[in-house]
């Protein structure tokens, strides 16, 4: 028997909730149906997957959980890709975007798309960087805009979640966000490696993550003095201005911010890159918006 997706989804739900009854309520099954599905999956794999008291994964179950997310994501991506061939509703458009993935031409492109499709229902969802490609792959979003730091002209490293195409739509310099009174404020260029032992803000949802800074410089350090799990840029810049730590951000978002100055990064050579993420698109609002955002397409 093949490992069927609905059985795998049931197993993941039980493991996540730690309860057969709670999983049954969430999935809309009876508790006995959930128990039967887990038993079928265990028989198929020839291994026990869940301890019953308390309900938690066995060693084999924990290993299966490592595979389950990518497997279910790929299944959903395949369904969405086939559904796109049938055509998306011309009355709606969902754009998933990371907080800083805003291009100068986005507002004009959205306006032109709405003009071409009167009555268009537009939704812009702000998601984390790993979530944007997944949302496009599974059909939760028609298009995605994601961002990150990269060497000039290098593509971003996106998760492999399905047959997606990513193209650059914008690049700009990166800078170290400093409090206005910082000794390095006003410098014309900084070497990131020289700042490895400085106080840093860990804000992976907005700024360049610490592990990415270590990888780019080849230097250990960049230890966070303050953690900021949010995605609100204004809140992050308030913390920078108050001296709670430094952050690497696109130069453009630092211009004119009270109490914060941006010192350009001289070494290593890096840019803030915004990419459009798309799957196969039938003609319609999403395809038009993709054309308008892609600088390489006529």
mmCIF file of C-alpha atoms in Angstrom:
data_model
loop_
_atom_site.group_PDB
_atom_site.id
_atom_site.type_symbol
_atom_site.label_atom_id
_atom_site.label_comp_id
_atom_site.label_asym_id
_atom_site.label_seq_id
_atom_site.Cartn_x
_atom_site.Cartn_y
_atom_site.Cartn_z
ATOM 1 C CA UNK A 1 0.000 0.000 0.000
ATOM 2 C CA UNK A 2 1.336 3.464 -0.842
ATOM 3 C CA UNK A 3 1.804 6.006 1.953
ATOM 4 C CA UNK A 4 -1.307 8.033 1.193
ATOM 5 C CA UNK A 5 -1.218 11.794 1.855
ATOM 6 C CA UNK A 6 -4.379 11.830 3.991
ATOM 7 C CA UNK A 7 -2.876 9.229 6.332
ATOM 8 C CA UNK A 8 0.316 11.248 6.619
ATOM 9 C CA UNK A 9 -1.668 14.423 7.288
ATOM 10 C CA UNK A 10 -3.597 12.670 10.057
ATOM 11 C CA UNK A 11 -0.358 11.438 11.642
ATOM 12 C CA UNK A 12 1.182 14.923 11.567
ATOM 13 C CA UNK A 13 -1.930 16.421 13.157
ATOM 14 C CA UNK A 14 -2.019 13.856 15.983
ATOM 15 C CA UNK A 15 1.695 14.346 16.655
ATOM 16 C CA UNK A 16 1.338 18.126 16.664
ATOM 17 C CA UNK A 17 -1.678 18.181 19.004
ATOM 18 C CA UNK A 18 -0.590 15.249 21.158
ATOM 19 C CA UNK A 19 -4.140 13.931 21.139
ATOM 20 C CA UNK A 20 -6.250 11.609 18.955
ATOM 21 C CA UNK A 21 -9.468 13.350 19.996
ATOM 22 C CA UNK A 22 -8.118 16.860 19.319
ATOM 23 C CA UNK A 23 -6.860 15.719 15.918
ATOM 24 C CA UNK A 24 -10.270 14.259 15.136
ATOM 25 C CA UNK A 25 -11.964 17.568 15.935
ATOM 26 C CA UNK A 26 -9.530 19.558 13.807
ATOM 27 C CA UNK A 27 -9.726 17.179 10.838
ATOM 28 C CA UNK A 28 -13.470 16.570 11.041
ATOM 29 C CA UNK A 29 -13.150 12.805 11.628
ATOM 30 C CA UNK A 30 -14.341 10.583 14.439
ATOM 31 C CA UNK A 31 -11.723 9.537 16.974
ATOM 32 C CA UNK A 32 -12.039 5.926 15.875
ATOM 33 C CA UNK A 33 -11.382 6.952 12.258
ATOM 34 C CA UNK A 34 -8.206 8.753 13.313
ATOM 35 C CA UNK A 35 -7.044 5.715 15.292
ATOM 36 C CA UNK A 36 -7.759 3.476 12.301
ATOM 37 C CA UNK A 37 -5.804 5.731 9.928
ATOM 38 C CA UNK A 38 -2.781 5.743 12.238
ATOM 39 C CA UNK A 39 -2.986 1.952 12.503
ATOM 40 C CA UNK A 40 -3.097 1.631 8.688
ATOM 41 C CA UNK A 41 -0.054 3.900 8.338
ATOM 42 C CA UNK A 42 1.872 1.967 10.996
ATOM 43 C CA UNK A 43 1.022 -1.337 9.286
ATOM 44 C CA UNK A 44 2.105 0.080 5.922
ATOM 45 C CA UNK A 45 5.483 1.211 7.289
ATOM 46 C CA UNK A 46 5.955 -1.769 9.577
ATOM 47 C CA UNK A 47 6.754 0.394 12.596
ATOM 48 C CA UNK A 48 4.960 1.991 15.513
ATOM 49 C CA UNK A 49 4.769 5.736 15.022
ATOM 50 C CA UNK A 50 3.059 7.005 18.177
ATOM 51 C CA UNK A 51 3.217 6.157 21.860
ATOM 52 C CA UNK A 52 -0.316 6.185 23.238
ATOM 53 C CA UNK A 53 0.164 7.347 26.841
ATOM 54 C CA UNK A 54 1.172 10.099 26.501
ATOM 55 C CA UNK A 55 0.603 10.573 22.786
ATOM 56 C CA UNK A 56 4.015 11.400 21.336
ATOM 57 C CA UNK A 57 6.130 10.206 18.407
ATOM 58 C CA UNK A 58 8.272 7.092 18.678
ATOM 59 C CA UNK A 59 11.772 7.180 17.243
ATOM 60 C CA UNK A 60 10.341 6.037 13.901
ATOM 61 C CA UNK A 61 7.550 8.602 14.185
ATOM 62 C CA UNK A 62 10.015 11.415 14.815
ATOM 63 C CA UNK A 63 11.945 10.379 11.711
ATOM 64 C CA UNK A 64 8.738 10.310 9.649
ATOM 65 C CA UNK A 65 7.876 13.823 10.841
ATOM 66 C CA UNK A 66 11.136 15.054 9.305
ATOM 67 C CA UNK A 67 9.912 13.799 5.913
ATOM 68 C CA UNK A 68 6.227 14.615 6.334
ATOM 69 C CA UNK A 69 6.380 18.394 5.891
ATOM 70 C CA UNK A 70 8.212 18.333 2.539
ATOM 71 C CA UNK A 71 6.074 15.410 1.305
ATOM 72 C CA UNK A 72 2.783 17.132 2.116
ATOM 73 C CA UNK A 73 4.043 20.422 0.718
ATOM 74 C CA UNK A 74 5.040 18.747 -2.545
ATOM 75 C CA UNK A 75 1.632 17.061 -2.786
ATOM 76 C CA UNK A 76 -0.161 20.369 -2.250
ATOM 77 C CA UNK A 77 2.163 22.036 -4.766
ATOM 78 C CA UNK A 78 1.367 19.385 -7.376
ATOM 79 C CA UNK A 79 -2.378 19.883 -6.880
ATOM 80 C CA UNK A 80 -1.998 23.663 -7.145
ATOM 81 C CA UNK A 81 0.141 23.407 -10.271
ATOM 82 C CA UNK A 82 -2.459 21.243 -12.010
ATOM 83 C CA UNK A 83 -5.239 23.584 -10.843
ATOM 84 C CA UNK A 84 -3.436 26.535 -12.434
ATOM 85 C CA UNK A 85 -3.675 24.860 -15.809
ATOM 86 C CA UNK A 86 -7.462 25.058 -15.513
ATOM 87 C CA UNK A 87 -7.194 28.810 -15.014
ATOM 88 C CA UNK A 88 -7.416 31.001 -11.939
ATOM 89 C CA UNK A 89 -10.522 33.087 -11.206
ATOM 90 C CA UNK A 90 -10.116 36.442 -12.950
ATOM 91 C CA UNK A 91 -11.894 38.164 -10.071
ATOM 92 C CA UNK A 92 -9.232 37.674 -7.394
ATOM 93 C CA UNK A 93 -5.497 38.026 -6.925
ATOM 94 C CA UNK A 94 -3.482 37.044 -3.840
ATOM 95 C CA UNK A 95 0.058 38.404 -3.532
ATOM 96 C CA UNK A 96 2.296 37.051 -0.763
ATOM 97 C CA UNK A 97 5.149 39.356 0.212
ATOM 98 C CA UNK A 98 7.839 39.612 2.842
ATOM 99 C CA UNK A 99 7.866 42.861 4.860
ATOM 100 C CA UNK A 100 10.714 44.448 2.868
ATOM 101 C CA UNK A 101 9.881 43.020 -0.566
ATOM 102 C CA UNK A 102 8.390 46.258 -1.829
ATOM 103 C CA UNK A 103 9.569 47.502 -5.185
ATOM 104 C CA UNK A 104 9.194 51.051 -6.368
ATOM 105 C CA UNK A 105 6.978 49.873 -9.213
ATOM 106 C CA UNK A 106 4.634 47.691 -7.155
ATOM 107 C CA UNK A 107 1.952 50.324 -6.527
ATOM 108 C CA UNK A 108 1.856 51.322 -10.203
ATOM 109 C CA UNK A 109 1.791 47.674 -11.316
ATOM 110 C CA UNK A 110 -1.112 46.887 -8.975
ATOM 111 C CA UNK A 111 -2.989 49.962 -10.214
ATOM 112 C CA UNK A 112 -2.492 48.934 -13.849
ATOM 113 C CA UNK A 113 -3.645 45.390 -13.077
ATOM 114 C CA UNK A 114 -6.807 46.679 -11.399
ATOM 115 C CA UNK A 115 -7.488 48.998 -14.312
ATOM 116 C CA UNK A 116 -7.243 46.078 -16.724
ATOM 117 C CA UNK A 117 -9.460 43.907 -14.493
ATOM 118 C CA UNK A 118 -12.229 46.073 -12.964
ATOM 119 C CA UNK A 119 -13.705 44.610 -9.798
ATOM 120 C CA UNK A 120 -10.549 42.664 -8.986
ATOM 121 C CA UNK A 121 -10.444 41.444 -5.381
ATOM 122 C CA UNK A 122 -6.830 42.032 -4.292
ATOM 123 C CA UNK A 123 -5.242 40.566 -1.170
ATOM 124 C CA UNK A 124 -1.663 41.249 -0.058
ATOM 125 C CA UNK A 125 -0.464 38.791 2.600
ATOM 126 C CA UNK A 126 2.685 39.608 4.582
ATOM 127 C CA UNK A 127 4.587 36.387 5.312
ATOM 128 C CA UNK A 128 8.020 35.280 6.442
ATOM 129 C CA UNK A 129 10.743 34.577 3.904
ATOM 130 C CA UNK A 130 10.405 30.761 3.907
ATOM 131 C CA UNK A 131 6.610 31.013 3.750
ATOM 132 C CA UNK A 132 6.309 33.040 0.538
ATOM 133 C CA UNK A 133 7.537 30.328 -1.896
ATOM 134 C CA UNK A 134 5.458 27.721 -0.047
ATOM 135 C CA UNK A 135 2.317 29.873 -0.345
ATOM 136 C CA UNK A 136 2.832 30.239 -4.107
ATOM 137 C CA UNK A 137 3.649 26.548 -4.564
ATOM 138 C CA UNK A 138 0.518 25.385 -2.739
ATOM 139 C CA UNK A 139 -1.801 27.889 -4.423
ATOM 140 C CA UNK A 140 -2.466 29.953 -1.291
ATOM 141 C CA UNK A 141 -1.005 32.880 -3.236
ATOM 142 C CA UNK A 142 -0.934 33.555 -6.962
ATOM 143 C CA UNK A 143 2.390 35.398 -6.853
ATOM 144 C CA UNK A 144 5.094 36.059 -4.299
ATOM 145 C CA UNK A 145 7.623 38.778 -3.581
ATOM 146 C CA UNK A 146 10.508 37.787 -1.344
ATOM 147 C CA UNK A 147 13.747 39.471 -0.364
ATOM 148 C CA UNK A 148 17.171 38.810 1.055
ATOM 149 C CA UNK A 149 20.858 39.619 0.937
ATOM 150 C CA UNK A 150 23.011 38.267 -1.877
ATOM 151 C CA UNK A 151 26.116 38.988 -3.882
ATOM 152 C CA UNK A 152 25.403 41.342 -6.807
ATOM 153 C CA UNK A 153 23.446 39.549 -9.564
ATOM 154 C CA UNK A 154 23.325 36.282 -7.584
ATOM 155 C CA UNK A 155 19.872 34.710 -7.050
ATOM 156 C CA UNK A 156 18.426 34.234 -3.592
ATOM 157 C CA UNK A 157 18.575 30.766 -2.101
ATOM 158 C CA UNK A 158 14.915 29.742 -2.024
ATOM 159 C CA UNK A 159 13.532 26.484 -0.589
ATOM 160 C CA UNK A 160 12.776 23.732 -3.090
ATOM 161 C CA UNK A 161 8.998 23.532 -2.759
ATOM 162 C CA UNK A 162 7.905 22.943 -6.324
ATOM 163 C CA UNK A 163 8.326 24.012 -9.946
ATOM 164 C CA UNK A 164 8.595 27.743 -9.352
ATOM 165 C CA UNK A 165 10.351 30.498 -11.260
ATOM 166 C CA UNK A 166 12.098 33.353 -9.454
ATOM 167 C CA UNK A 167 13.314 36.530 -11.167
ATOM 168 C CA UNK A 168 14.951 39.619 -9.737
ATOM 169 C CA UNK A 169 12.751 42.707 -9.759
ATOM 170 C CA UNK A 170 14.889 45.078 -7.668
ATOM 171 C CA UNK A 171 18.330 45.467 -6.106
ATOM 172 C CA UNK A 172 19.667 48.136 -3.783
ATOM 173 C CA UNK A 173 22.723 48.581 -1.527
ATOM 174 C CA UNK A 174 22.716 47.334 2.049
ATOM 175 C CA UNK A 175 23.791 49.353 5.064
ATOM 176 C CA UNK A 176 24.385 48.871 8.763
ATOM 177 C CA UNK A 177 21.673 50.606 10.765
ATOM 178 C CA UNK A 178 23.352 52.551 13.588
ATOM 179 C CA UNK A 179 22.099 54.862 16.346
ATOM 180 C CA UNK A 180 22.717 58.477 15.380
ATOM 181 C CA UNK A 181 25.275 58.861 18.166
ATOM 182 C CA UNK A 182 27.257 55.712 17.333
ATOM 183 C CA UNK A 183 31.024 56.266 16.777
ATOM 184 C CA UNK A 184 30.758 54.709 13.299
ATOM 185 C CA UNK A 185 27.745 56.763 12.207
ATOM 186 C CA UNK A 186 28.588 58.830 9.164
ATOM 187 C CA UNK A 187 31.259 56.484 7.819
ATOM 188 C CA UNK A 188 31.238 56.177 4.039
ATOM 189 C CA UNK A 189 31.749 52.425 4.164
ATOM 190 C CA UNK A 190 32.101 49.613 6.680
ATOM 191 C CA UNK A 191 33.634 46.153 6.595
ATOM 192 C CA UNK A 192 31.105 43.808 8.201
ATOM 193 C CA UNK A 193 33.840 41.534 9.552
ATOM 194 C CA UNK A 194 35.096 44.422 11.713
ATOM 195 C CA UNK A 195 31.697 44.523 13.423
ATOM 196 C CA UNK A 196 31.487 40.825 14.304
ATOM 197 C CA UNK A 197 31.880 41.564 18.025
ATOM 198 C CA UNK A 198 29.421 44.473 18.114
ATOM 199 C CA UNK A 199 25.973 44.354 19.727
ATOM 200 C CA UNK A 200 23.502 43.027 17.147
ATOM 201 C CA UNK A 201 19.747 42.774 16.879
ATOM 202 C CA UNK A 202 18.475 39.332 15.896
ATOM 203 C CA UNK A 203 15.517 40.179 13.638
ATOM 204 C CA UNK A 204 15.352 37.406 11.006
ATOM 205 C CA UNK A 205 11.894 38.454 9.830
ATOM 206 C CA UNK A 206 13.107 41.888 8.736
ATOM 207 C CA UNK A 207 16.890 42.308 8.875
ATOM 208 C CA UNK A 208 19.639 40.042 7.540
ATOM 209 C CA UNK A 209 19.856 37.019 9.910
ATOM 210 C CA UNK A 210 23.027 36.543 11.954
ATOM 211 C CA UNK A 211 23.858 33.216 10.309
ATOM 212 C CA UNK A 212 23.737 34.897 6.906
ATOM 213 C CA UNK A 213 26.168 37.575 8.116
ATOM 214 C CA UNK A 214 28.547 34.905 9.414
ATOM 215 C CA UNK A 215 28.353 33.026 6.120
ATOM 216 C CA UNK A 216 28.957 36.173 4.056
ATOM 217 C CA UNK A 217 31.960 37.315 6.062
ATOM 218 C CA UNK A 218 33.450 33.946 7.018
ATOM 219 C CA UNK A 219 33.804 35.288 10.565
ATOM 220 C CA UNK A 220 32.260 33.961 13.767
ATOM 221 C CA UNK A 221 30.398 36.428 15.934
ATOM 222 C CA UNK A 222 27.379 38.620 15.238
ATOM 223 C CA UNK A 223 25.896 37.392 18.519
ATOM 224 C CA UNK A 224 22.527 38.986 19.264
ATOM 225 C CA UNK A 225 22.249 41.362 22.194
ATOM 226 C CA UNK A 226 18.487 41.663 21.616
ATOM 227 C CA UNK A 227 16.066 39.339 19.856
ATOM 228 C CA UNK A 228 13.238 40.789 17.797
ATOM 229 C CA UNK A 229 10.987 38.083 16.305
ATOM 230 C CA UNK A 230 8.526 40.599 14.853
ATOM 231 C CA UNK A 231 8.203 41.852 11.286
ATOM 232 C CA UNK A 232 7.447 45.526 11.976
ATOM 233 C CA UNK A 233 10.285 47.597 10.531
ATOM 234 C CA UNK A 234 9.365 50.661 12.578
ATOM 235 C CA UNK A 235 9.675 48.703 15.824
ATOM 236 C CA UNK A 236 13.077 47.391 14.790
ATOM 237 C CA UNK A 237 14.372 50.876 13.990
ATOM 238 C CA UNK A 238 13.159 52.175 17.364
ATOM 239 C CA UNK A 239 15.348 49.519 19.014
ATOM 240 C CA UNK A 240 18.320 50.482 16.824
ATOM 241 C CA UNK A 241 17.902 54.173 17.710
ATOM 242 C CA UNK A 242 17.804 53.291 21.412
ATOM 243 C CA UNK A 243 21.132 51.439 21.171
ATOM 244 C CA UNK A 244 19.856 47.887 21.608
ATOM 245 C CA UNK A 245 21.866 46.598 18.652
ATOM 246 C CA UNK A 246 22.840 46.960 15.004
ATOM 247 C CA UNK A 247 21.075 45.516 11.950
ATOM 248 C CA UNK A 248 21.832 45.149 8.245
ATOM 249 C CA UNK A 249 18.999 46.506 6.118
ATOM 250 C CA UNK A 250 18.376 47.936 2.638
ATOM 251 C CA UNK A 251 19.839 51.424 2.418
ATOM 252 C CA UNK A 252 16.552 52.847 1.160
ATOM 253 C CA UNK A 253 14.557 52.068 4.316
ATOM 254 C CA UNK A 254 17.026 54.012 6.485
ATOM 255 C CA UNK A 255 16.854 57.337 4.674
ATOM 256 C CA UNK A 256 15.321 60.029 6.861
ATOM 257 C CA UNK A 257 14.614 57.779 9.887
ATOM 258 C CA UNK A 258 14.908 59.843 13.110
ATOM 259 C CA UNK A 259 17.720 58.677 15.385
ATOM 260 C CA UNK A 260 19.100 56.140 12.902
ATOM 261 C CA UNK A 261 21.868 56.465 10.338
ATOM 262 C CA UNK A 262 22.882 53.970 7.679
ATOM 263 C CA UNK A 263 26.554 53.233 7.004
ATOM 264 C CA UNK A 264 26.997 51.489 3.609
ATOM 265 C CA UNK A 265 28.530 48.024 3.639
ATOM 266 C CA UNK A 266 31.792 48.150 1.689
ATOM 267 C CA UNK A 267 32.945 44.556 2.243
ATOM 268 C CA UNK A 268 31.786 41.978 1.409
ATOM 269 C CA UNK A 269 30.034 43.192 -1.732
ATOM 270 C CA UNK A 270 26.353 42.598 -1.064
ATOM 271 C CA UNK A 271 22.973 43.870 -2.203
ATOM 272 C CA UNK A 272 19.408 43.626 -0.979
ATOM 273 C CA UNK A 273 17.566 41.683 -3.651
ATOM 274 C CA UNK A 274 13.816 41.396 -4.258
ATOM 275 C CA UNK A 275 12.550 38.503 -6.349
ATOM 276 C CA UNK A 276 9.210 37.690 -7.937
ATOM 277 C CA UNK A 277 8.195 34.060 -7.305
ATOM 278 C CA UNK A 278 5.651 32.482 -9.644
ATOM 279 C CA UNK A 279 4.405 29.179 -10.917
ATOM 280 C CA UNK A 280 2.773 28.501 -14.260
ATOM 281 C CA UNK A 281 0.187 31.213 -14.868
ATOM 282 C CA UNK A 282 -2.779 31.232 -17.225
ATOM 283 C CA UNK A 283 -3.638 34.583 -18.752
ATOM 284 C CA UNK A 284 -5.320 36.785 -16.145
ATOM 285 C CA UNK A 285 -4.576 39.301 -13.376
ATOM 286 C CA UNK A 286 -1.637 37.348 -11.896
ATOM 287 C CA UNK A 287 0.035 36.904 -15.269
ATOM 288 C CA UNK A 288 -0.382 40.605 -16.035
ATOM 289 C CA UNK A 289 1.055 41.660 -12.673
ATOM 290 C CA UNK A 290 3.996 39.297 -13.165
ATOM 291 C CA UNK A 291 4.757 40.872 -16.531
ATOM 292 C CA UNK A 292 4.531 44.369 -15.098
ATOM 293 C CA UNK A 293 6.910 43.542 -12.235
ATOM 294 C CA UNK A 294 9.490 41.634 -14.288
ATOM 295 C CA UNK A 295 11.936 44.197 -15.723
ATOM 296 C CA UNK A 296 13.222 41.712 -18.308
ATOM 297 C CA UNK A 297 9.855 41.071 -19.937
ATOM 298 C CA UNK A 298 8.393 43.401 -22.578
#
